[in-house]
C-alpha positions as a LaTeX table, in Angstrom:
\begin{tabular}{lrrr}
\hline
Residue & $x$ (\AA) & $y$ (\AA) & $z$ (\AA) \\
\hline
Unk1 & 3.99 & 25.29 & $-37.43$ \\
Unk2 & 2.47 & 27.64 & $-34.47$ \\
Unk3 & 0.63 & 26.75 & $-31.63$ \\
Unk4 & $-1.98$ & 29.20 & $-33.15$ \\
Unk5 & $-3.18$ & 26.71 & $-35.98$ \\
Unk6 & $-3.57$ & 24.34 & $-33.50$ \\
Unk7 & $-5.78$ & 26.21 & $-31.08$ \\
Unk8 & $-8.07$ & 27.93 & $-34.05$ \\
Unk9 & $-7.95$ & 24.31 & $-35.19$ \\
Unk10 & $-9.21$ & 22.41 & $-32.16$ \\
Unk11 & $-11.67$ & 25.24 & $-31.48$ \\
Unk12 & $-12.82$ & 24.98 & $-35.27$ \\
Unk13 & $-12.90$ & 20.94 & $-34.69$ \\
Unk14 & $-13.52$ & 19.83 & $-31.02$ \\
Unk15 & $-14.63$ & 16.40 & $-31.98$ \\
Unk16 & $-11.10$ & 15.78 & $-33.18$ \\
Unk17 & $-9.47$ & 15.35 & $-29.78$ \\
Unk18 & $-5.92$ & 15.47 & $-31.37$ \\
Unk19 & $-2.57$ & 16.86 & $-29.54$ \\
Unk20 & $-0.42$ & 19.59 & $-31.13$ \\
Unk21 & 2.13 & 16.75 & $-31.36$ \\
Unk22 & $-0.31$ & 14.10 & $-34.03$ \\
Unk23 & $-1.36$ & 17.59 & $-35.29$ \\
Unk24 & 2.10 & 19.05 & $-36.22$ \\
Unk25 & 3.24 & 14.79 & $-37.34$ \\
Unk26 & 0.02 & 14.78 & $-39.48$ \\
Unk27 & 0.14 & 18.21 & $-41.03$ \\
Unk28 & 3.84 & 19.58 & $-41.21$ \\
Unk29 & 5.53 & 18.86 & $-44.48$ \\
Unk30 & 8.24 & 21.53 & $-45.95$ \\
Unk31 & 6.33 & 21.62 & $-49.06$ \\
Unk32 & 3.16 & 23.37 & $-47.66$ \\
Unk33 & 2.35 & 27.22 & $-47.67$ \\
Unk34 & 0.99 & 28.84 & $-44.82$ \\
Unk35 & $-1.87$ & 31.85 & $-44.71$ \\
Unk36 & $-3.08$ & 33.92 & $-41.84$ \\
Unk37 & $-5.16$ & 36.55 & $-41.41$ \\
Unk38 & $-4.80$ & 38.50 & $-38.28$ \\
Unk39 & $-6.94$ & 41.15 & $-36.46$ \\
Unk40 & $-6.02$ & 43.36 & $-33.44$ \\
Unk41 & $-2.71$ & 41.62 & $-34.12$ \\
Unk42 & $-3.95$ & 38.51 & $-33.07$ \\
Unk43 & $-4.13$ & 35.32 & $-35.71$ \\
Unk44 & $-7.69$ & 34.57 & $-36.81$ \\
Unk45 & $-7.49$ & 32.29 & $-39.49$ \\
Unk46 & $-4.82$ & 30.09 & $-41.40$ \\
Unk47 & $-4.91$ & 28.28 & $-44.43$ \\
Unk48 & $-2.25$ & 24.91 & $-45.13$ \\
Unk49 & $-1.88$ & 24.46 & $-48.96$ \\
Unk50 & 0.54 & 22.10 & $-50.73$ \\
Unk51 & 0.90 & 23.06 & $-54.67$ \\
Unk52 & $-2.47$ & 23.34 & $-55.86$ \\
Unk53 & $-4.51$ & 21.71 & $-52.68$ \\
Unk54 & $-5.87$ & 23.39 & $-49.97$ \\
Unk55 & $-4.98$ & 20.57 & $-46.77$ \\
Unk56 & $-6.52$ & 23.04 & $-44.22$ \\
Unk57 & $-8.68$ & 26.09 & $-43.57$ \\
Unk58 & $-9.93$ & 27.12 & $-40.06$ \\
Unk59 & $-11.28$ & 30.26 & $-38.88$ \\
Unk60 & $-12.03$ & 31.35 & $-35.29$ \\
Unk61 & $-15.53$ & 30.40 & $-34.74$ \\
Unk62 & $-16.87$ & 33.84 & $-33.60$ \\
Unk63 & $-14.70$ & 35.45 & $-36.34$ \\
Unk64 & $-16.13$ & 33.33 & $-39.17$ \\
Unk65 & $-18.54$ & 35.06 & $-41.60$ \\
Unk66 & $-16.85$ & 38.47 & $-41.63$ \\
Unk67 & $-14.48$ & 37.69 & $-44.61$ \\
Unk68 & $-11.55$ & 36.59 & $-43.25$ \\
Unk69 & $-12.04$ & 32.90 & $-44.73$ \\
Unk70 & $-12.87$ & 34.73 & $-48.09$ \\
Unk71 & $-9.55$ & 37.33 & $-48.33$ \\
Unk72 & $-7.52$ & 33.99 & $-47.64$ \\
Unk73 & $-8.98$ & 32.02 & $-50.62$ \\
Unk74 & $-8.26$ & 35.22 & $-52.75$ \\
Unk75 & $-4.75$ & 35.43 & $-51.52$ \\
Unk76 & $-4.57$ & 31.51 & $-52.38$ \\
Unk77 & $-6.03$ & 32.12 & $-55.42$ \\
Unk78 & $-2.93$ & 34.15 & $-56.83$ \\
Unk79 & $-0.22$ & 31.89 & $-55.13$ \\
Unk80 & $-1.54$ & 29.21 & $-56.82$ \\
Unk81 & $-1.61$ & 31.19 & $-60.13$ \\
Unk82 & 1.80 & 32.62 & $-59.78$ \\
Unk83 & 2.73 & 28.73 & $-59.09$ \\
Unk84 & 1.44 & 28.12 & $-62.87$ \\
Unk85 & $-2.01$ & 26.16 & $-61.36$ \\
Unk86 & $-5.10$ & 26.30 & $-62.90$ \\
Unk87 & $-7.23$ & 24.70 & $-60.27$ \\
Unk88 & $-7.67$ & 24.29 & $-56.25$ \\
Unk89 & $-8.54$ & 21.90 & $-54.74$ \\
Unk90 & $-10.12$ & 20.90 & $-51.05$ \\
Unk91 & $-8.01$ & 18.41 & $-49.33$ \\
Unk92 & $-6.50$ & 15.89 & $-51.40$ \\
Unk93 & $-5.87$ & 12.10 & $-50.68$ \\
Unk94 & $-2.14$ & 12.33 & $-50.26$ \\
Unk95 & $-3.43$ & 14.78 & $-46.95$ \\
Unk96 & $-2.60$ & 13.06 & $-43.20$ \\
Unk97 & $-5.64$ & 14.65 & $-41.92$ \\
Unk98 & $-8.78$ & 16.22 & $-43.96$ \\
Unk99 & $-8.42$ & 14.65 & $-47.34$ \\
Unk100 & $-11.33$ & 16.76 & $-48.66$ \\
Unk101 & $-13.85$ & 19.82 & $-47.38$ \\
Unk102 & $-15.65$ & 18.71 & $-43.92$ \\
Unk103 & $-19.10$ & 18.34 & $-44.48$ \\
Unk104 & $-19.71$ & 21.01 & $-42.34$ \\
Unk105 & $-17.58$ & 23.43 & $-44.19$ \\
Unk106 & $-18.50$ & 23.04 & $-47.67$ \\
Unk107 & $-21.29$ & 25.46 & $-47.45$ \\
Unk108 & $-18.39$ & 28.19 & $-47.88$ \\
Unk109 & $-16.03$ & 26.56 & $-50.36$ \\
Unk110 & $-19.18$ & 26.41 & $-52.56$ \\
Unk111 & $-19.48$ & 29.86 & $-51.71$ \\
Unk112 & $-16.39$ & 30.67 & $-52.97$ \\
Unk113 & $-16.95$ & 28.80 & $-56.52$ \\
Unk114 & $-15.78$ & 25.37 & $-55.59$ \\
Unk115 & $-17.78$ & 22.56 & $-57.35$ \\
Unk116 & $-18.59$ & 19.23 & $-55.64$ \\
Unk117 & $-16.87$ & 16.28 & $-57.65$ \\
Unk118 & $-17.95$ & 13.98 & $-55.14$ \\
Unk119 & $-17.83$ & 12.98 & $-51.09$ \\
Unk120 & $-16.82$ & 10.32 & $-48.96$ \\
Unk121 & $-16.93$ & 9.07 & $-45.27$ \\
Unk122 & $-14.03$ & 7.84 & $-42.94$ \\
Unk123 & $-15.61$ & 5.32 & $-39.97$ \\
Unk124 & $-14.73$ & 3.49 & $-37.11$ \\
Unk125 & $-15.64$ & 0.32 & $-34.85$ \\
Unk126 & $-15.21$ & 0.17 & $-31.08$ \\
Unk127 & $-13.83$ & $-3.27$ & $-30.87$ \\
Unk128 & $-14.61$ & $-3.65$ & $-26.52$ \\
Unk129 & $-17.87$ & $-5.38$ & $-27.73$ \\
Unk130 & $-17.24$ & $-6.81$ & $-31.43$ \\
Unk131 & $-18.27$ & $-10.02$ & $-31.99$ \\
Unk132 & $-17.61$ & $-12.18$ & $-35.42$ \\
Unk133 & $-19.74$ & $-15.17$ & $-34.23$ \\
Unk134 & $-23.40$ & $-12.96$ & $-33.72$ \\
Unk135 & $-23.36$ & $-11.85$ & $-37.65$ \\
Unk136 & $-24.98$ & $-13.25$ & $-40.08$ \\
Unk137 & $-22.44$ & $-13.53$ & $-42.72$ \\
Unk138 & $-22.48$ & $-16.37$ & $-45.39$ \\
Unk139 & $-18.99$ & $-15.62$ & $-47.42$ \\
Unk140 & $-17.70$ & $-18.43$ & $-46.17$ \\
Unk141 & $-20.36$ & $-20.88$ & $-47.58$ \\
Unk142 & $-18.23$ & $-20.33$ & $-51.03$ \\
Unk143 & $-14.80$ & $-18.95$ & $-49.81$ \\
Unk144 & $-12.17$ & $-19.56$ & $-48.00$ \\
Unk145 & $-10.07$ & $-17.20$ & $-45.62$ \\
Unk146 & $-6.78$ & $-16.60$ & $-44.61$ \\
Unk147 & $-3.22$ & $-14.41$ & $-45.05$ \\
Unk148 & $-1.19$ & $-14.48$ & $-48.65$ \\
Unk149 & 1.21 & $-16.81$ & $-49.00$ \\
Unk150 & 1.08 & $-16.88$ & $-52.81$ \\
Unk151 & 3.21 & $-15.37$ & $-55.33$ \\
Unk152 & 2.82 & $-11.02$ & $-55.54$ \\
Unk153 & 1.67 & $-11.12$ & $-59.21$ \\
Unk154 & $-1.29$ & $-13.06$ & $-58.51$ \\
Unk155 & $-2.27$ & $-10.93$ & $-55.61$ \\
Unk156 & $-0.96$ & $-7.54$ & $-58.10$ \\
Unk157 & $-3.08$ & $-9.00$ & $-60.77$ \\
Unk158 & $-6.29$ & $-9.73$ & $-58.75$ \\
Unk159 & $-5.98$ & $-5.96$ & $-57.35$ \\
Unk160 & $-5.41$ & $-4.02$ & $-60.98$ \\
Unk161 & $-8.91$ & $-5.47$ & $-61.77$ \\
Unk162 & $-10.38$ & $-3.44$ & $-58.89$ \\
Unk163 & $-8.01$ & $-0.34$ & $-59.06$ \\
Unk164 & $-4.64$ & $-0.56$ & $-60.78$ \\
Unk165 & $-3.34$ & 2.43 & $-58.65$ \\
Unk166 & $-4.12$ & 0.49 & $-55.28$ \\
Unk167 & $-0.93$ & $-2.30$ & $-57.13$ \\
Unk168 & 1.72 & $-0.14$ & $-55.53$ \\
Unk169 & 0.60 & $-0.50$ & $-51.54$ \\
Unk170 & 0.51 & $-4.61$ & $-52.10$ \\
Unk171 & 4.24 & $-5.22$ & $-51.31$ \\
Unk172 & 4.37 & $-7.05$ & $-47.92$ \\
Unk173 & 2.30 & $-10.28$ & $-48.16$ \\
Unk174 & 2.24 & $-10.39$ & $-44.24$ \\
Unk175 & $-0.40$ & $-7.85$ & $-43.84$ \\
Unk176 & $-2.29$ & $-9.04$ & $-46.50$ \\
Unk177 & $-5.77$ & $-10.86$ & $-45.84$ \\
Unk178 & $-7.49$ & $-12.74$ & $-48.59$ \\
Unk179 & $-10.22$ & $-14.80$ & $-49.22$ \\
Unk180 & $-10.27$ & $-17.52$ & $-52.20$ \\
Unk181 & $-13.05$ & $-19.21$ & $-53.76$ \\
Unk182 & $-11.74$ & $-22.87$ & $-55.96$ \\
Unk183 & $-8.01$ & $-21.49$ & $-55.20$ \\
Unk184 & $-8.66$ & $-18.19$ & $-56.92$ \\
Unk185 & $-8.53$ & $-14.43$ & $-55.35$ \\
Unk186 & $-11.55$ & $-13.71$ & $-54.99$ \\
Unk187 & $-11.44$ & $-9.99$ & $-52.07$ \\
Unk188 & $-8.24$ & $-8.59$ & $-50.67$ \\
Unk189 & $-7.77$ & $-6.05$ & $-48.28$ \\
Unk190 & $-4.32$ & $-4.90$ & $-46.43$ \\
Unk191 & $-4.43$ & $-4.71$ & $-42.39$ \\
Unk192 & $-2.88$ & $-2.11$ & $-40.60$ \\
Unk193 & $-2.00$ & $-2.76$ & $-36.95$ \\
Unk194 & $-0.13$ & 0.17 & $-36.18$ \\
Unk195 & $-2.25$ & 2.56 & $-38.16$ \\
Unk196 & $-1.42$ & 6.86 & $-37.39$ \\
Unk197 & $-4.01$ & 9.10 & $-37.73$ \\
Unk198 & $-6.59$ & 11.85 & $-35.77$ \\
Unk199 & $-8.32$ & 8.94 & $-33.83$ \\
Unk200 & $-5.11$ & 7.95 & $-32.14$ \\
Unk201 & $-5.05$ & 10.20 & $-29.27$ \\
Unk202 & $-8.48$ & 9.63 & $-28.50$ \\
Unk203 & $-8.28$ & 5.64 & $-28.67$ \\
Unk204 & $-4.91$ & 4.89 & $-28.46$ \\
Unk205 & $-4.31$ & 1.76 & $-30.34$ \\
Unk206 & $-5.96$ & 1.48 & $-33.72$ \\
Unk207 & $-6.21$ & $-0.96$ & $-36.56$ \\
Unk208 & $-7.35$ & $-0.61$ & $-40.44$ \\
Unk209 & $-8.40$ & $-2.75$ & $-42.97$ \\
Unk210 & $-7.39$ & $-0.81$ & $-45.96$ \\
Unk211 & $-7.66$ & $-1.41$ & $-49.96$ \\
Unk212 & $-10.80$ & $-3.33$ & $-49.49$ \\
Unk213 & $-11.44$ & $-4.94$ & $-52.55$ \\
Unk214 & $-13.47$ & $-7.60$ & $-54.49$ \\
Unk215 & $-12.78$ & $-8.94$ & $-57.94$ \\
Unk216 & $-15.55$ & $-8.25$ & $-60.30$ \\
Unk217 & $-16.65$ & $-11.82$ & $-61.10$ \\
Unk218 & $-17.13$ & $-12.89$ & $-57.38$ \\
Unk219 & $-18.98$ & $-9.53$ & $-56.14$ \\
Unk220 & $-22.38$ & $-9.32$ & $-54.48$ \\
Unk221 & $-22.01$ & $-12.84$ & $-53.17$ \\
Unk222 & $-20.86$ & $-11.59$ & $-49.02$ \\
Unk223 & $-17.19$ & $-12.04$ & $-49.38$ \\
Unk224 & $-16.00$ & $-9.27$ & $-48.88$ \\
Unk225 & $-17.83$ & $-8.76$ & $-45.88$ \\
Unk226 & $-17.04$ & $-11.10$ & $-44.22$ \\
Unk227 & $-13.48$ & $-10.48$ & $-44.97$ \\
Unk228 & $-13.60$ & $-7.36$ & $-43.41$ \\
Unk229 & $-15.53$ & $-9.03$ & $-40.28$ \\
Unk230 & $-12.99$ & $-11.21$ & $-40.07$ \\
Unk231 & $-9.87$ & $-8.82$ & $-40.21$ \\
Unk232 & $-12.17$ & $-6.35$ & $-37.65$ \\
Unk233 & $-12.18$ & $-9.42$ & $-35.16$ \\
Unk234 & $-8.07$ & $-10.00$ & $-35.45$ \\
Unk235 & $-7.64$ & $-6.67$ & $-34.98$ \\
Unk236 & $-9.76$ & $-7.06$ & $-31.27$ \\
Unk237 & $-7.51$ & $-9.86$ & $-30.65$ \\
Unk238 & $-4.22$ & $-8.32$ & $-31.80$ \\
Unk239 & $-4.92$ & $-5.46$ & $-28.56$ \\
Unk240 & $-6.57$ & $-2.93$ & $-31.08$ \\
Unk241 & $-9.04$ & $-0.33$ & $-29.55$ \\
Unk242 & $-10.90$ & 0.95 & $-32.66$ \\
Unk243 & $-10.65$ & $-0.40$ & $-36.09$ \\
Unk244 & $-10.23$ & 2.97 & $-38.86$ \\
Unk245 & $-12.08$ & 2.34 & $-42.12$ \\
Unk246 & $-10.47$ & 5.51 & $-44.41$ \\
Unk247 & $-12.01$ & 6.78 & $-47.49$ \\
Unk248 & $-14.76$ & 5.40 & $-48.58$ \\
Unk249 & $-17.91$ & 5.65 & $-50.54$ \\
Unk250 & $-19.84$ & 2.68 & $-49.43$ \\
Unk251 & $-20.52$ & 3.61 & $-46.27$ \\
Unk252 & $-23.45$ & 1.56 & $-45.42$ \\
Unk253 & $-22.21$ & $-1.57$ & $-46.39$ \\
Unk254 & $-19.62$ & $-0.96$ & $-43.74$ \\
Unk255 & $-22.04$ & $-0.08$ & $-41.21$ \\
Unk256 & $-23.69$ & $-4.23$ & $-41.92$ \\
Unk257 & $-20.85$ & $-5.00$ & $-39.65$ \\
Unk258 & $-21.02$ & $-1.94$ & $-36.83$ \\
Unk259 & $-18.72$ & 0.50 & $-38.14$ \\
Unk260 & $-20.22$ & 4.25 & $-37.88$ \\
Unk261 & $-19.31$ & 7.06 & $-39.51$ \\
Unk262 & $-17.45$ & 9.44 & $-37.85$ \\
Unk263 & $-16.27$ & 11.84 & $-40.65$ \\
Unk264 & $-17.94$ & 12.99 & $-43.94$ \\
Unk265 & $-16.11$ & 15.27 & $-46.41$ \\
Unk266 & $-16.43$ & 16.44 & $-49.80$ \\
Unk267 & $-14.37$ & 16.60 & $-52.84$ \\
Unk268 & $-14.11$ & 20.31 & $-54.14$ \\
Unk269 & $-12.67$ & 21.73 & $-57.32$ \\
Unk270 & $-12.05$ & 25.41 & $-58.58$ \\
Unk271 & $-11.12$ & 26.12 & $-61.70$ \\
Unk272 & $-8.70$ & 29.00 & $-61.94$ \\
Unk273 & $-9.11$ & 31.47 & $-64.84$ \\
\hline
\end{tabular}
């Protein structure tokens, strides 16, 4: 991947903070297709698609709205065609980095006939000041916390009812936080100590609770968040920096705990004729 992207891209995204190395680890997979579009010779704009997703766009600021961001979503248009696709797509969650449009940059994929199928936010929590004890959290008034030590089907079984898809990450029960009301798995979420992704330059060492879940029976009753709360303060003690909450739609029931969002993107979809 050249240097290039990664210039246009930090210029494009200077909020990011990101080295060419996390950039290139995050990015670089030998099934993506790359676009450019040059002028004077000089590389103005590159596109990163994988099949039928587009994982990255970024024009030169001072070169964008002169058409360059249009002739490469033309050009990705017919690859994607010739590939036997009949659809694009912004993103994608299998993506390292952007896994849909930036808020920010949505304006032109509408532009360009892309149709919103939804949004979502990624957040994060400076841990320096965290502190479980000052919220005023009541889960544990009916539930009890603590890591798996069951049996995997019971965890499996609690998580199909939430998302049956989310059944294939729930294979190591030592990173696996639960709480349990009368015995029973009541929220789940997986914890992440070592967790890879475009904050890590910036802070170093972060954490994420991910696959935060609640089974249907025992929602709306504060277990959940207090789960969370919980897992948030082991990550502070574990040496974490910033606890990462990744995709997700519920964004102010986060922030009940301190998290703040630091990303919002949407979900785009073009139908190809």
């Amino acid at each position: 991947m050249k240097e290039e992207y990664f210039d246009i891209f930090s210029n494009c995204f200077p909020s990011m903070q990101i080295s060419y190395k996390r950039f290139y680890e995050l990015l670089h997979k030998d099934s993506c297709v790359y676009f450019e579009s040059k002028e004077d010779n000089r590389i103005c704009g590159f596109a990163i698609v994988e099949d039928y997703a587009i994982r990255l766009m970024c024009v030169i600021p001072s070169m964008q709205g002169k058409g360059i961001g249009t002739r490469m979503i033309s050009n990705i248009e017919k690859y994607a065609r010739n590939r036997g696709f009949d659809k694009l797509i912004t993103g994608g969650v299998s993506s390292r980095l952007f896994i849909g449009a930036p808020s920010e940059s949505w304006g032109f994929f509408e532009k360009q006939g892309f149709v919103s199928v939804g949004r979502c936010d990624e957040m994060f929590l400076k841990l320096e000041n965290f502190q479980l004890d000052k919220l005023k959290l009541h889960g544990s008034d009916i539930a009890e916390y603590g890591w798996f030590n069951g049996d995997m089907e019971d965890i499996r079984s609690a998580v199909s009812l939430v998302d049956e898809s989310w059944t294939q990450y729930f294979i190591n029960p030592g990173n696996i936080y639960v709480a349990k009301v009368n015995g029973e798995i009541a929220s789940f979420c997986l914890v992440d100590t070592n967790c890879q992704n475009y904050l890590t330059d910036k802070y170093s060492n972060v954490g994420m609770p991910g696959c935060v879940g609640t089974v249907p029976k025992f929602r709306n009753k504060g277990i959940a968040l207090e789960m969370v709360a919980r897992v948030t303060e082991y990550l502070k003690i574990k040496g974490m920096v910033v606890s990462f909450i990744y995709f997700t739609g519920v964004a102010e029931w986060y922030e009940k705990i301190g998290y703040k969002t630091f990303l919002s993107e949407c979900f785009g979809i073009k139908k190809l004729g």
